[in-house]
Short mmCIF file of C-alpha atoms and ligand atoms in Angstrom, two decimals:
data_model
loop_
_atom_site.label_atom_id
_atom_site.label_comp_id
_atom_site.label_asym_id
_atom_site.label_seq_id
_atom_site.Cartn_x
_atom_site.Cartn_y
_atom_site.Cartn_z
CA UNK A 1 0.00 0.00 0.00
CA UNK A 2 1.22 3.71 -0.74
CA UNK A 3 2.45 5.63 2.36
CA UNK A 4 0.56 8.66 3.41
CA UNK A 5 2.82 11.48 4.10
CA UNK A 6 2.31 13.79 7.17
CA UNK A 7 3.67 17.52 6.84
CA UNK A 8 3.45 19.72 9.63
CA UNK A 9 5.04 23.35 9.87
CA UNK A 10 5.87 23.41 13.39
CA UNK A 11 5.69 20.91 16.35
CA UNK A 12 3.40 23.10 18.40
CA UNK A 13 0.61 21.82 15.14
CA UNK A 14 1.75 17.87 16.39
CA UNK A 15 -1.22 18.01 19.50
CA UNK A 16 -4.18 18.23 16.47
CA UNK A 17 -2.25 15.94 13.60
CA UNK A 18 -1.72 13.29 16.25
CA UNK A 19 -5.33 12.88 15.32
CA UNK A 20 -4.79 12.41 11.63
CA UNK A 21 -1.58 9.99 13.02
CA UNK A 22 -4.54 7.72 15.14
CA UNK A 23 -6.74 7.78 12.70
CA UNK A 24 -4.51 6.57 9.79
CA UNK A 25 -3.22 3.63 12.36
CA UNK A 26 -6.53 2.75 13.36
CA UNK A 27 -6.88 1.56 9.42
CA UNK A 28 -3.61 0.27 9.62
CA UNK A 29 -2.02 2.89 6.84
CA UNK A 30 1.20 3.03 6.85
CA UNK A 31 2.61 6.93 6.97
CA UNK A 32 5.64 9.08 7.81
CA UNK A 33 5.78 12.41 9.77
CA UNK A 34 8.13 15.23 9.45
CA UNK A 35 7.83 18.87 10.60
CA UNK A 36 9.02 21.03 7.66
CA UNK A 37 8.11 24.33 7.21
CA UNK A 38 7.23 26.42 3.56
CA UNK A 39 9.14 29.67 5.70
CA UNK A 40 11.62 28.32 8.03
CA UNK A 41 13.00 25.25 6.11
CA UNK A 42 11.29 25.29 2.39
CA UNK A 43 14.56 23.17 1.24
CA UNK A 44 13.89 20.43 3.15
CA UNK A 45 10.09 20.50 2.55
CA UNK A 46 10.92 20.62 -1.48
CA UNK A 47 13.80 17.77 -1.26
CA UNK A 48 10.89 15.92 0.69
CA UNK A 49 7.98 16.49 -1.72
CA UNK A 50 10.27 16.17 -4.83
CA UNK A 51 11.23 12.68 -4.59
CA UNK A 52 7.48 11.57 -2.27
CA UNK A 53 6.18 9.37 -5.25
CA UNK A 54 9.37 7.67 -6.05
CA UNK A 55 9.58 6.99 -2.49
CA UNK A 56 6.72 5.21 -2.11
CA UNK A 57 3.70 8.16 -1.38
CA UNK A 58 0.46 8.11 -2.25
CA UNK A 59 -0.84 11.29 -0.50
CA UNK A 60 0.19 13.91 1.23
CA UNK A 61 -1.44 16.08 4.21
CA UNK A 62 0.62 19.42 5.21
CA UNK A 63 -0.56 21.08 8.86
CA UNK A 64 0.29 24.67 8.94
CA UNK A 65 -0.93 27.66 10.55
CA UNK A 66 -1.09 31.64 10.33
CA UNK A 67 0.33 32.56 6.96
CA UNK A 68 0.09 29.07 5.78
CA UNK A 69 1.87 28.07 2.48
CA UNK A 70 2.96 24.68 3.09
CA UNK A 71 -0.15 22.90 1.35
CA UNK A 72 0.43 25.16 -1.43
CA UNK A 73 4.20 25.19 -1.73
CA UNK A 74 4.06 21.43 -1.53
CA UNK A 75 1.16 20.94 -4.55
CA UNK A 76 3.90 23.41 -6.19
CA UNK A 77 6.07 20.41 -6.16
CA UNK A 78 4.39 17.46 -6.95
CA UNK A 79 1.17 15.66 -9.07
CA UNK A 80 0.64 13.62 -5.48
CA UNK A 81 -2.74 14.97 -4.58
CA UNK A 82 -2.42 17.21 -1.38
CA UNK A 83 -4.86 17.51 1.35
CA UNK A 84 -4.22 20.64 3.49
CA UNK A 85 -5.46 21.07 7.54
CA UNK A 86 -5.85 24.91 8.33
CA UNK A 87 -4.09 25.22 11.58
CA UNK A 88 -5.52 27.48 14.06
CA UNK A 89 -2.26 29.13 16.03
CA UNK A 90 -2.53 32.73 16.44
CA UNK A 91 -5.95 34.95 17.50
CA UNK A 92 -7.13 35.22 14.49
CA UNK A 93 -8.28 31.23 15.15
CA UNK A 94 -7.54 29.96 11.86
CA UNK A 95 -9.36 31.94 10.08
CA UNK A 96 -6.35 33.08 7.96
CA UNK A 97 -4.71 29.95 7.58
CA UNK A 98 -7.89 28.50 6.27
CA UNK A 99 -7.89 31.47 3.46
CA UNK A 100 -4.10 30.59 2.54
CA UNK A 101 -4.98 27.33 2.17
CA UNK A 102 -8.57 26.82 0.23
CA UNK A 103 -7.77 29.91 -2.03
CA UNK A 104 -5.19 27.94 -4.48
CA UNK A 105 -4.91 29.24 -7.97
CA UNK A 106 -5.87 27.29 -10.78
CA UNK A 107 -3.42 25.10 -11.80
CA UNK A 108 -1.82 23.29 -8.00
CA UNK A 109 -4.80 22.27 -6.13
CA UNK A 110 -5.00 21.67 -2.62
CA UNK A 111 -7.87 19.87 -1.10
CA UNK A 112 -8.78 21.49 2.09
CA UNK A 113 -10.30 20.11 4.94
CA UNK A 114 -11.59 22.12 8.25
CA UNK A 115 -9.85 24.27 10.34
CA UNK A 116 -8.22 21.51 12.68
CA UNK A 117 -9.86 19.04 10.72
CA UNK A 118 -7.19 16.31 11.45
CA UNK A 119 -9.75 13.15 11.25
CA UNK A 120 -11.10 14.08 8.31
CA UNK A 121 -7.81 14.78 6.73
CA UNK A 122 -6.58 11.11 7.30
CA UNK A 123 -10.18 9.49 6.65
CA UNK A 124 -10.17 11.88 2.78
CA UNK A 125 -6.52 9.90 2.56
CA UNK A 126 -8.05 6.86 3.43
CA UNK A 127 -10.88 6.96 1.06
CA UNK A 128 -7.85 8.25 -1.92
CA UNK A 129 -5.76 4.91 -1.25
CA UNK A 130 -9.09 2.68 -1.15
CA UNK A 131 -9.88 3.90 -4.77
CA UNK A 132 -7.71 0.62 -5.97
CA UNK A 133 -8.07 -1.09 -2.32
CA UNK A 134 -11.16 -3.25 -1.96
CA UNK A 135 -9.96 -4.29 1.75
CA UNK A 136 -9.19 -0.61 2.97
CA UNK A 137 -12.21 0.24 1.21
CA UNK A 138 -14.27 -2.43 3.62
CA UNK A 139 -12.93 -0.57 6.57
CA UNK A 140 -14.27 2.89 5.15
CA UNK A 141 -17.33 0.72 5.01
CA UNK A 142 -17.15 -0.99 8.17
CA UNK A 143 -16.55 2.48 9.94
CA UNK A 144 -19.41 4.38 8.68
CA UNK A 145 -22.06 2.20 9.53
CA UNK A 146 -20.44 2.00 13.07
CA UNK A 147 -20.62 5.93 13.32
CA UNK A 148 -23.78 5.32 12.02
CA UNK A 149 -25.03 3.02 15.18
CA UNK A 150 -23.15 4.96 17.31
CA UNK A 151 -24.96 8.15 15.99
CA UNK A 152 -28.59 6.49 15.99
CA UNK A 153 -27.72 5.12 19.37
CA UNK A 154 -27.04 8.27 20.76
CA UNK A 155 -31.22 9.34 19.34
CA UNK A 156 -32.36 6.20 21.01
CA UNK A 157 -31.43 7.92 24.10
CA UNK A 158 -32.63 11.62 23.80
CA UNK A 159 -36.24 10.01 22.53
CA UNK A 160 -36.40 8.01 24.93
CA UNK A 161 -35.93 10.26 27.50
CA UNK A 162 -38.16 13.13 25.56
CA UNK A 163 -40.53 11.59 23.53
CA UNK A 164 -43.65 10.34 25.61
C1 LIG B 1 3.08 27.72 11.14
O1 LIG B 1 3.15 28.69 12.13
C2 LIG B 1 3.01 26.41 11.86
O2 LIG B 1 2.33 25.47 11.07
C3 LIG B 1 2.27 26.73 13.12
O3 LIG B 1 0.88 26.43 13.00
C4 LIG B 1 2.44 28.25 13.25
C5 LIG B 1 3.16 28.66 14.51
O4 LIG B 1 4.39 27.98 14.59
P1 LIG B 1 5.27 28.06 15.94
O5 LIG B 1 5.61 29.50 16.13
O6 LIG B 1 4.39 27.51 17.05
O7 LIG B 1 6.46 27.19 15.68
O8 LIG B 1 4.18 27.76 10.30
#
């Protein structure tokens, strides 16, 4: 199976993509994590993103926040698709780095999930790799209708108590 890279531009992002981390172990997809930044280290991010497909990527998530480029800087560098998280780190909460991120020019695309949207990040990966993965594809499958139960569960209750 392709490896899902994880790009994040400073630690202090690692507390929200440890989510994306869980959530791509929990489907047993293998990944790699490196903080590299699109400001404070853009050579290493580009040596990185360069040579991701012949090194065995499939995807590639970038974490950045305030002025964030690295989604962008990264599509700049390779036909891997790229899924960016806005990261919300300075009082503007996120709103910015959403902006930087979602408003790529035509041309290097970057799909963007929610500010801090780590799960869904990992579970757009997911569903990318399962294209040409029946068995990863069962898991997508497998988890939905369990957050499905777990949703209609969660009714069950509230009716019950309510609804006379
Ligand atoms: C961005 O600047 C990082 O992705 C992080 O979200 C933000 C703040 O970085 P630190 O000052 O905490 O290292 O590049």
């Amino acid at each position: 199976m392709k490896k899902v890279g994880i790009l994040m531009g400073s630690d202090s992002d690692l507390p929200v993509v440890r989510k994306t981390i869980d959530t791509l172990a929990s489907f047993d997809v293998p990944y790699e994590v490196h903080v590299y930044s699109a400001h404070r280290t853009p050579a290493q991010a580009q040596s990185f993103t360069a040579s991701a497909r012949e090194n065995g990527f499939g995807v590639l998530i970038c974490a950045a926040g305030m002025a964030a480029h690295l989604a962008g800087a990264v599509a700049a560098n390779t036909t891997l698709p790229v899924i960016g998280i806005p990261m919300t780190s300075s009082n503007l909460g996120g709103m910015e780095a959403l902006l930087s991120t979602v408003q790529m020019p035509s041309g290097i695309p970057v799909a963007t999930v929610a500010i801090g949207g780590a799960v869904n990040a990992a579970l757009l990966a997911i569903q990318m790799l399962a294209i040409e993965d029946k068995d990863l594809e069962k898991k997508l499958s497998d988890k939905r209708a369990a957050d499905t139960a777990a949703v209609l569960a969660k009714n069950d209750a509230v009716e019950a108590e309510f609804n006379h």
